[in-house]
mmCIF file of the C-alpha atoms, coordinates in Angstrom:
data_MODEL
# 
_entry.id   MODEL 
# 
loop_
_atom_site.group_PDB 
_atom_site.id 
_atom_site.type_symbol 
_atom_site.label_atom_id 
_atom_site.label_alt_id 
_atom_site.label_comp_id 
_atom_site.label_asym_id 
_atom_site.label_entity_id 
_atom_site.label_seq_id 
_atom_site.pdbx_PDB_ins_code 
_atom_site.Cartn_x 
_atom_site.Cartn_y 
_atom_site.Cartn_z 
_atom_site.occupancy 
_atom_site.B_iso_or_equiv 
_atom_site.pdbx_formal_charge 
_atom_site.auth_seq_id 
_atom_site.auth_comp_id 
_atom_site.auth_asym_id 
_atom_site.auth_atom_id 
_atom_site.pdbx_PDB_model_num 
ATOM 1  C CA . UNK A 1 1  ? 49.285 0.471   123.012 1.00 0.00 ? 1  UNK A CA 1 
ATOM 2  C CA . UNK A 1 2  ? 47.609 -3.424  121.889 1.00 0.00 ? 2  UNK A CA 1 
ATOM 3  C CA . UNK A 1 3  ? 49.850 -5.901  123.879 1.00 0.00 ? 3  UNK A CA 1 
ATOM 4  C CA . UNK A 1 4  ? 51.375 -8.194  121.461 1.00 0.00 ? 4  UNK A CA 1 
ATOM 5  C CA . UNK A 1 5  ? 53.002 -12.031 120.778 1.00 0.00 ? 5  UNK A CA 1 
ATOM 6  C CA . UNK A 1 6  ? 55.186 -13.449 119.531 1.00 0.00 ? 6  UNK A CA 1 
ATOM 7  C CA . UNK A 1 7  ? 55.125 -17.291 119.105 1.00 0.00 ? 7  UNK A CA 1 
ATOM 8  C CA . UNK A 1 8  ? 58.800 -18.981 120.145 1.00 0.00 ? 8  UNK A CA 1 
ATOM 9  C CA . UNK A 1 9  ? 60.665 -21.657 121.509 1.00 0.00 ? 9  UNK A CA 1 
ATOM 10 C CA . UNK A 1 10 ? 58.427 -24.734 119.638 1.00 0.00 ? 10 UNK A CA 1 
ATOM 11 C CA . UNK A 1 11 ? 61.482 -25.944 118.180 1.00 0.00 ? 11 UNK A CA 1 
ATOM 12 C CA . UNK A 1 12 ? 64.105 -24.678 120.023 1.00 0.00 ? 12 UNK A CA 1 
ATOM 13 C CA . UNK A 1 13 ? 67.681 -24.511 118.296 1.00 0.00 ? 13 UNK A CA 1 
ATOM 14 C CA . UNK A 1 14 ? 70.090 -26.734 120.342 1.00 0.00 ? 14 UNK A CA 1 
ATOM 15 C CA . UNK A 1 15 ? 72.818 -28.677 118.946 1.00 0.00 ? 15 UNK A CA 1 
ATOM 16 C CA . UNK A 1 16 ? 71.527 -31.805 121.222 1.00 0.00 ? 16 UNK A CA 1 
ATOM 17 C CA . UNK A 1 17 ? 68.723 -34.080 118.662 1.00 0.00 ? 17 UNK A CA 1 
ATOM 18 C CA . UNK A 1 18 ? 67.492 -34.727 122.627 1.00 0.00 ? 18 UNK A CA 1 
ATOM 19 C CA . UNK A 1 19 ? 66.378 -31.460 123.891 1.00 0.00 ? 19 UNK A CA 1 
ATOM 20 C CA . UNK A 1 20 ? 65.906 -29.406 120.452 1.00 0.00 ? 20 UNK A CA 1 
ATOM 21 C CA . UNK A 1 21 ? 64.350 -29.692 117.463 1.00 0.00 ? 21 UNK A CA 1 
ATOM 22 C CA . UNK A 1 22 ? 66.774 -27.865 114.747 1.00 0.00 ? 22 UNK A CA 1 
ATOM 23 C CA . UNK A 1 23 ? 70.754 -27.473 114.729 1.00 0.00 ? 23 UNK A CA 1 
ATOM 24 C CA . UNK A 1 24 ? 72.509 -24.252 114.199 1.00 0.00 ? 24 UNK A CA 1 
ATOM 25 C CA . UNK A 1 25 ? 71.672 -24.230 110.369 1.00 0.00 ? 25 UNK A CA 1 
ATOM 26 C CA . UNK A 1 26 ? 68.083 -24.585 111.377 1.00 0.00 ? 26 UNK A CA 1 
ATOM 27 C CA . UNK A 1 27 ? 67.752 -28.210 110.184 1.00 0.00 ? 27 UNK A CA 1 
ATOM 28 C CA . UNK A 1 28 ? 65.586 -30.680 111.789 1.00 0.00 ? 28 UNK A CA 1 
ATOM 29 C CA . UNK A 1 29 ? 67.582 -33.221 113.900 1.00 0.00 ? 29 UNK A CA 1 
ATOM 30 C CA . UNK A 1 30 ? 67.241 -36.722 111.868 1.00 0.00 ? 30 UNK A CA 1 
ATOM 31 C CA . UNK A 1 31 ? 65.592 -34.470 108.479 1.00 0.00 ? 31 UNK A CA 1 
ATOM 32 C CA . UNK A 1 32 ? 68.376 -34.301 105.625 1.00 0.00 ? 32 UNK A CA 1 
ATOM 33 C CA . UNK A 1 33 ? 66.329 -31.257 103.607 1.00 0.00 ? 33 UNK A CA 1 
ATOM 34 C CA . UNK A 1 34 ? 63.788 -29.830 106.054 1.00 0.00 ? 34 UNK A CA 1 
ATOM 35 C CA . UNK A 1 35 ? 65.276 -26.253 107.534 1.00 0.00 ? 35 UNK A CA 1 
ATOM 36 C CA . UNK A 1 36 ? 63.222 -24.245 109.718 1.00 0.00 ? 36 UNK A CA 1 
ATOM 37 C CA . UNK A 1 37 ? 63.736 -20.283 109.897 1.00 0.00 ? 37 UNK A CA 1 
ATOM 38 C CA . UNK A 1 38 ? 61.255 -18.599 112.520 1.00 0.00 ? 38 UNK A CA 1 
ATOM 39 C CA . UNK A 1 39 ? 61.212 -17.373 115.517 1.00 0.00 ? 39 UNK A CA 1 
ATOM 40 C CA . UNK A 1 40 ? 60.262 -20.930 116.955 1.00 0.00 ? 40 UNK A CA 1 
ATOM 41 C CA . UNK A 1 41 ? 63.825 -21.700 116.905 1.00 0.00 ? 41 UNK A CA 1 
ATOM 42 C CA . UNK A 1 42 ? 64.310 -19.085 119.698 1.00 0.00 ? 42 UNK A CA 1 
ATOM 43 C CA . UNK A 1 43 ? 64.885 -20.920 122.865 1.00 0.00 ? 43 UNK A CA 1 
ATOM 44 C CA . UNK A 1 44 ? 64.249 -17.047 124.953 1.00 0.00 ? 44 UNK A CA 1 
ATOM 45 C CA . UNK A 1 45 ? 62.172 -14.736 123.770 1.00 0.00 ? 45 UNK A CA 1 
ATOM 46 C CA . UNK A 1 46 ? 65.297 -11.713 123.757 1.00 0.00 ? 46 UNK A CA 1 
ATOM 47 C CA . UNK A 1 47 ? 63.383 -8.696  122.651 1.00 0.00 ? 47 UNK A CA 1 
ATOM 48 C CA . UNK A 1 48 ? 60.384 -7.313  122.148 1.00 0.00 ? 48 UNK A CA 1 
ATOM 49 C CA . UNK A 1 49 ? 60.358 -7.273  118.330 1.00 0.00 ? 49 UNK A CA 1 
ATOM 50 C CA . UNK A 1 50 ? 62.088 -10.286 116.525 1.00 0.00 ? 50 UNK A CA 1 
ATOM 51 C CA . UNK A 1 51 ? 62.015 -8.987  113.082 1.00 0.00 ? 51 UNK A CA 1 
ATOM 52 C CA . UNK A 1 52 ? 65.438 -8.216  112.275 1.00 0.00 ? 52 UNK A CA 1 
ATOM 53 C CA . UNK A 1 53 ? 66.884 -11.196 114.351 1.00 0.00 ? 53 UNK A CA 1 
ATOM 54 C CA . UNK A 1 54 ? 64.706 -13.048 112.150 1.00 0.00 ? 54 UNK A CA 1 
ATOM 55 C CA . UNK A 1 55 ? 65.274 -11.466 108.950 1.00 0.00 ? 55 UNK A CA 1 
ATOM 56 C CA . UNK A 1 56 ? 69.289 -12.335 109.709 1.00 0.00 ? 56 UNK A CA 1 
ATOM 57 C CA . UNK A 1 57 ? 68.616 -15.899 110.604 1.00 0.00 ? 57 UNK A CA 1 
ATOM 58 C CA . UNK A 1 58 ? 66.556 -15.933 107.259 1.00 0.00 ? 58 UNK A CA 1 
ATOM 59 C CA . UNK A 1 59 ? 69.369 -14.946 105.208 1.00 0.00 ? 59 UNK A CA 1 
ATOM 60 C CA . UNK A 1 60 ? 72.093 -16.720 107.106 1.00 0.00 ? 60 UNK A CA 1 
ATOM 61 C CA . UNK A 1 61 ? 70.077 -20.217 106.298 1.00 0.00 ? 61 UNK A CA 1 
ATOM 62 C CA . UNK A 1 62 ? 69.671 -19.060 102.869 1.00 0.00 ? 62 UNK A CA 1 
ATOM 63 C CA . UNK A 1 63 ? 74.051 -18.453 102.448 1.00 0.00 ? 63 UNK A CA 1 
ATOM 64 C CA . UNK A 1 64 ? 73.743 -22.350 104.156 1.00 0.00 ? 64 UNK A CA 1 
ATOM 65 C CA . UNK A 1 65 ? 71.768 -23.877 101.689 1.00 0.00 ? 65 UNK A CA 1 
ATOM 66 C CA . UNK A 1 66 ? 73.224 -21.961 98.614  1.00 0.00 ? 66 UNK A CA 1 
ATOM 67 C CA . UNK A 1 67 ? 76.586 -22.759 99.986  1.00 0.00 ? 67 UNK A CA 1 
ATOM 68 C CA . UNK A 1 68 ? 74.759 -26.893 100.153 1.00 0.00 ? 68 UNK A CA 1 
ATOM 69 C CA . UNK A 1 69 ? 73.871 -27.020 96.547  1.00 0.00 ? 69 UNK A CA 1 
ATOM 70 C CA . UNK A 1 70 ? 76.833 -24.600 94.489  1.00 0.00 ? 70 UNK A CA 1 
# 
């Protein structure tokens, strides 16, 4: 088995702009139209394979954006 690494935590999802990069809607603090949906918003690694969590995050963000544009 080849070891793998998934980068995470570079743009952490934390409500406080002084401590994190994105809010609970994956919107970059202080920006109106910039969203991040990737493992970089995770504050911890969680599991070894975050694929399904990333898919859920992307679907949640798409629902949020669709609601804003409707």
